[in-house]
Amino acid sequence: MAVRKTTATASPPPPAKPARQPAAGPSADDSGTRTRQLWLTLAIVALAVWMAWEFLIPIAWAAVLAMAEWPLYARAVKRFPRHATLIALLFTLATALFVIGPLSLAAVTLAQESQGAIDWFQGVQQHGLPAPAWLPGIPLAGGKIAAWWQEHLADPRGAAAMLGSVSTGSILAWMRSIGGELAKDTSLFAITLIIMATMLTQGTQIDGQARVVARRMFGAFGEDFLARTIGAVRGTVNGTVLVSVAEGAIIGVGYWVAGVPQPLLFATFTILFALVPFGAWAAFGLASVILLVQGHVVAGVALFVFGTIVMAIGDNFVQPAVIGNAVELPFLFAMIGALGGLAELGLVGLFVGPVIMAALLIVTREWLGPETASEEPKRRRRGPVVIQRKGRAG
């Protein structure tokens, strides 16, 4: 019996799949859309800055104050989480009292003493200002100084010629101009307080959004740079303000002991001027000169020596301890930042200027020397940049 063989016919092969094309990059249309979005964003930012130009200083003040007070505010909110808005209002009120209190005291005292100052100027112009009895006894230059004083101040004609430009009208006009500036600054300060309260209540959201933007634009360095800049602002404000208040209060005790006229007023001005480079030195130096002119030589010299010791200790020991361990901004950078910021931005520039110099230092170090992985944790533990005090002694 024959065996019938069957041969299985092979099915035709499936059609070959087309080769997978590599993913193409962004099309020209997508690139153009992105560019137009960038230009639109820049235009809107420019318009926003133009509209808010008159309020940039209050915004900067509010940001500086909010960053300085944020640790205390966050601690209070953590303790009373249901009263965040009320806590923000209390912090804002405390800030207003801290700033307005000394300024109001100075304004009221100056207003009370203005008539006395006018009478004193008129008396000097009419009768001259006698030279102190100790003036000729100064070694080397005492005789020349006494002769100059006798010619230009002690003699009524010389005093009238030297102080002739100072009149009652000019003093009153100067005081009115100060009053107008204070009224303007008070309105701007009210806006600053409103912005500050808003920043405190929305601080967590603002911080999160700022970190996202910094990370997307500059990577890990951007987020770290933002954190260190905020730390620099906080260290600058806290260190400068606390040390200035302490120095002014201690030197104020020296004013009272030495018998300086209006010691509370001089102490207030010392606190305010201590924020400015070499300002405190000018304040207690003027008080010492007043004592010397009045004939209190020992008290004047002792007050100046006492003020120098207080400033030296506060600037070189107390402030670094208040701020803590950090990267130190060189004194020259700090002084240029403070003076330049004061000239360009006013009082807020005393804090913003050194922070800008600190940011420059951070960016420069990032470009000059890339850090290794082993150095990264050390850099992140470094903390804020210390802004050295201006006008330190020794």
Tab-separated table of N, CA, C and O in Angstrom, residues 146-187:
chain	number	residue	atom	x	y	z
A	146	ALA	N	43.334	128.660	68.501
A	146	ALA	CA	42.712	129.697	69.322
A	146	ALA	C	42.652	131.021	68.572
A	146	ALA	O	41.651	131.768	68.673
A	147	ALA	N	43.709	131.345	67.812
A	147	ALA	CA	43.692	132.587	67.036
A	147	ALA	C	42.611	132.557	65.958
A	147	ALA	O	41.909	133.555	65.725
A	148	TRP	N	42.496	131.406	65.265
A	148	TRP	CA	41.451	131.289	64.236
A	148	TRP	C	40.063	131.415	64.862
A	148	TRP	O	39.175	132.073	64.316
A	149	TRP	N	39.859	130.767	66.010
A	149	TRP	CA	38.564	130.835	66.700
A	149	TRP	C	38.240	132.280	67.085
A	149	TRP	O	37.115	132.735	66.910
A	150	GLN	N	39.237	132.991	67.603
A	150	GLN	CA	39.013	134.373	68.025
A	150	GLN	C	38.632	135.261	66.839
A	150	GLN	O	37.765	136.137	66.955
A	151	GLU	N	39.221	134.985	65.689
A	151	GLU	CA	38.962	135.824	64.509
A	151	GLU	C	37.624	135.514	63.861
A	151	GLU	O	36.922	136.424	63.401
A	152	HIS	N	37.252	134.231	63.794
A	152	HIS	CA	36.071	133.832	63.021
A	152	HIS	C	34.843	133.539	63.869
A	152	HIS	O	33.720	133.555	63.341
A	153	LEU	N	34.977	133.233	65.146
A	153	LEU	CA	33.829	132.847	65.970
A	153	LEU	C	33.641	133.734	67.193
A	153	LEU	O	32.521	134.133	67.511
A	154	ALA	N	34.730	134.044	67.886
A	154	ALA	CA	34.594	134.850	69.095
A	154	ALA	C	34.243	136.303	68.772
A	154	ALA	O	33.478	136.945	69.503
A	155	ASP	N	34.798	136.838	67.691
A	155	ASP	CA	34.497	138.210	67.301
A	155	ASP	C	33.119	138.266	66.636
A	155	ASP	O	32.844	137.483	65.719
A	156	PRO	N	32.230	139.154	67.052
A	156	PRO	CA	30.873	139.192	66.466
A	156	PRO	C	30.878	139.413	64.960
A	156	PRO	O	30.071	138.820	64.242
A	157	ARG	N	31.803	140.274	64.459
A	157	ARG	CA	31.829	140.507	63.019
A	157	ARG	C	32.262	139.248	62.265
A	157	ARG	O	31.706	138.909	61.225
A	158	GLY	N	33.277	138.548	62.784
A	158	GLY	CA	33.700	137.304	62.137
A	158	GLY	C	32.617	136.233	62.206
A	158	GLY	O	32.389	135.504	61.239
A	159	ALA	N	31.939	136.133	63.354
A	159	ALA	CA	30.868	135.137	63.478
A	159	ALA	C	29.707	135.465	62.542
A	159	ALA	O	29.126	134.565	61.922
A	160	ALA	N	29.376	136.761	62.425
A	160	ALA	CA	28.294	137.140	61.517
A	160	ALA	C	28.658	136.845	60.073
A	160	ALA	O	27.824	136.416	59.271
A	161	ALA	N	29.945	137.054	59.720
A	161	ALA	CA	30.369	136.766	58.351
A	161	ALA	C	30.385	135.269	58.057
A	161	ALA	O	30.020	134.824	56.969
A	162	MET	N	30.795	134.485	59.050
A	162	MET	CA	30.897	133.038	58.842
A	162	MET	C	29.534	132.371	58.867
A	162	MET	O	29.268	131.430	58.101
A	163	LEU	N	28.648	132.823	59.743
A	163	LEU	CA	27.326	132.208	59.887
A	163	LEU	C	26.226	133.059	59.274
A	163	LEU	O	25.054	132.864	59.566
A	164	GLY	N	26.621	134.007	58.418
A	164	GLY	CA	25.619	134.893	57.848
A	164	GLY	C	24.610	134.184	56.975
A	164	GLY	O	23.453	134.611	56.852
A	165	SER	N	25.036	133.091	56.327
A	165	SER	CA	24.106	132.366	55.455
A	165	SER	C	23.048	131.598	56.230
A	165	SER	O	22.041	131.179	55.665
A	166	VAL	N	23.300	131.401	57.537
A	166	VAL	CA	22.344	130.683	58.373
A	166	VAL	C	21.409	131.701	59.000
A	166	VAL	O	21.819	132.513	59.822
A	167	SER	N	20.152	131.686	58.621
A	167	SER	CA	19.170	132.628	59.143
A	167	SER	C	17.968	131.859	59.668
A	167	SER	O	17.846	130.637	59.474
A	168	THR	N	17.087	132.610	60.326
A	168	THR	CA	15.874	131.977	60.841
A	168	THR	C	15.041	131.380	59.716
A	168	THR	O	14.514	130.270	59.832
A	169	GLY	N	14.966	132.137	58.612
A	169	GLY	CA	14.175	131.630	57.482
A	169	GLY	C	14.741	130.356	56.897
A	169	GLY	O	14.002	129.436	56.552
A	170	SER	N	16.090	130.287	56.788
A	170	SER	CA	16.697	129.078	56.223
A	170	SER	C	16.503	127.882	57.136
A	170	SER	O	16.275	126.763	56.670
A	171	ILE	N	16.580	128.122	58.459
A	171	ILE	CA	16.363	127.013	59.398
A	171	ILE	C	14.925	126.513	59.311
A	171	ILE	O	14.665	125.299	59.275
A	172	LEU	N	13.964	127.436	59.256
A	172	LEU	CA	12.563	127.033	59.148
A	172	LEU	C	12.294	126.321	57.829
A	172	LEU	O	11.551	125.337	57.786
A	173	ALA	N	12.892	126.829	56.729
A	173	ALA	CA	12.705	126.165	55.433
A	173	ALA	C	13.299	124.765	55.449
A	173	ALA	O	12.717	123.815	54.894
A	174	TRP	N	14.452	124.621	56.101
A	174	TRP	CA	15.073	123.298	56.206
A	174	TRP	C	14.194	122.349	56.997
A	174	TRP	O	14.013	121.189	56.616
A	175	MET	N	13.593	122.839	58.086
A	175	MET	CA	12.721	121.992	58.891
A	175	MET	C	11.445	121.633	58.131
A	175	MET	O	10.950	120.504	58.232
A	176	ARG	N	10.915	122.594	57.342
A	176	ARG	CA	9.723	122.262	56.543
A	176	ARG	C	10.039	121.204	55.492
A	176	ARG	O	9.226	120.318	55.218
A	177	SER	N	11.219	121.288	54.874
A	177	SER	CA	11.593	120.281	53.881
A	177	SER	C	11.736	118.904	54.521
A	177	SER	O	11.313	117.895	53.949
A	178	ILE	N	12.291	118.883	55.743
A	178	ILE	CA	12.393	117.604	56.451
A	178	ILE	C	11.001	117.056	56.768
A	178	ILE	O	10.733	115.857	56.635
A	179	GLY	N	10.094	117.964	57.189
A	179	GLY	CA	8.723	117.517	57.463
A	179	GLY	C	8.038	116.954	56.230
A	179	GLY	O	7.328	115.944	56.307
A	180	GLY	N	8.256	117.595	55.064
A	180	GLY	CA	7.665	117.066	53.836
A	180	GLY	C	8.220	115.709	53.463
A	180	GLY	O	7.475	114.813	53.042
A	181	GLU	N	9.536	115.530	53.614
A	181	GLU	CA	10.133	114.234	53.315
A	181	GLU	C	9.628	113.164	54.266
A	181	GLU	O	9.380	112.017	53.862
A	182	LEU	N	9.469	113.524	55.546
A	182	LEU	CA	8.953	112.550	56.505
A	182	LEU	C	7.522	112.143	56.161
A	182	LEU	O	7.153	110.962	56.274
A	183	ALA	N	6.692	113.106	55.716
A	183	ALA	CA	5.322	112.770	55.332
A	183	ALA	C	5.313	111.827	54.127
A	183	ALA	O	4.553	110.846	54.087
A	184	LYS	N	6.172	112.107	53.150
A	184	LYS	CA	6.248	111.240	51.977
A	184	LYS	C	6.735	109.844	52.356
A	184	LYS	O	6.173	108.832	51.924
A	185	ASP	N	7.795	109.790	53.161
A	185	ASP	CA	8.339	108.493	53.562
A	185	ASP	C	7.355	107.718	54.431
A	185	ASP	O	7.326	106.476	54.386
A	186	THR	N	6.533	108.421	55.210
A	186	THR	CA	5.534	107.730	56.035
A	186	THR	C	4.497	107.033	55.169
A	186	THR	O	4.101	105.885	55.446
A	187	SER	N	4.052	107.694	54.102
A	187	SER	CA	3.083	107.054	53.204
A	187	SER	C	3.696	105.849	52.503
A	187	SER	O	3.051	104.805	52.361
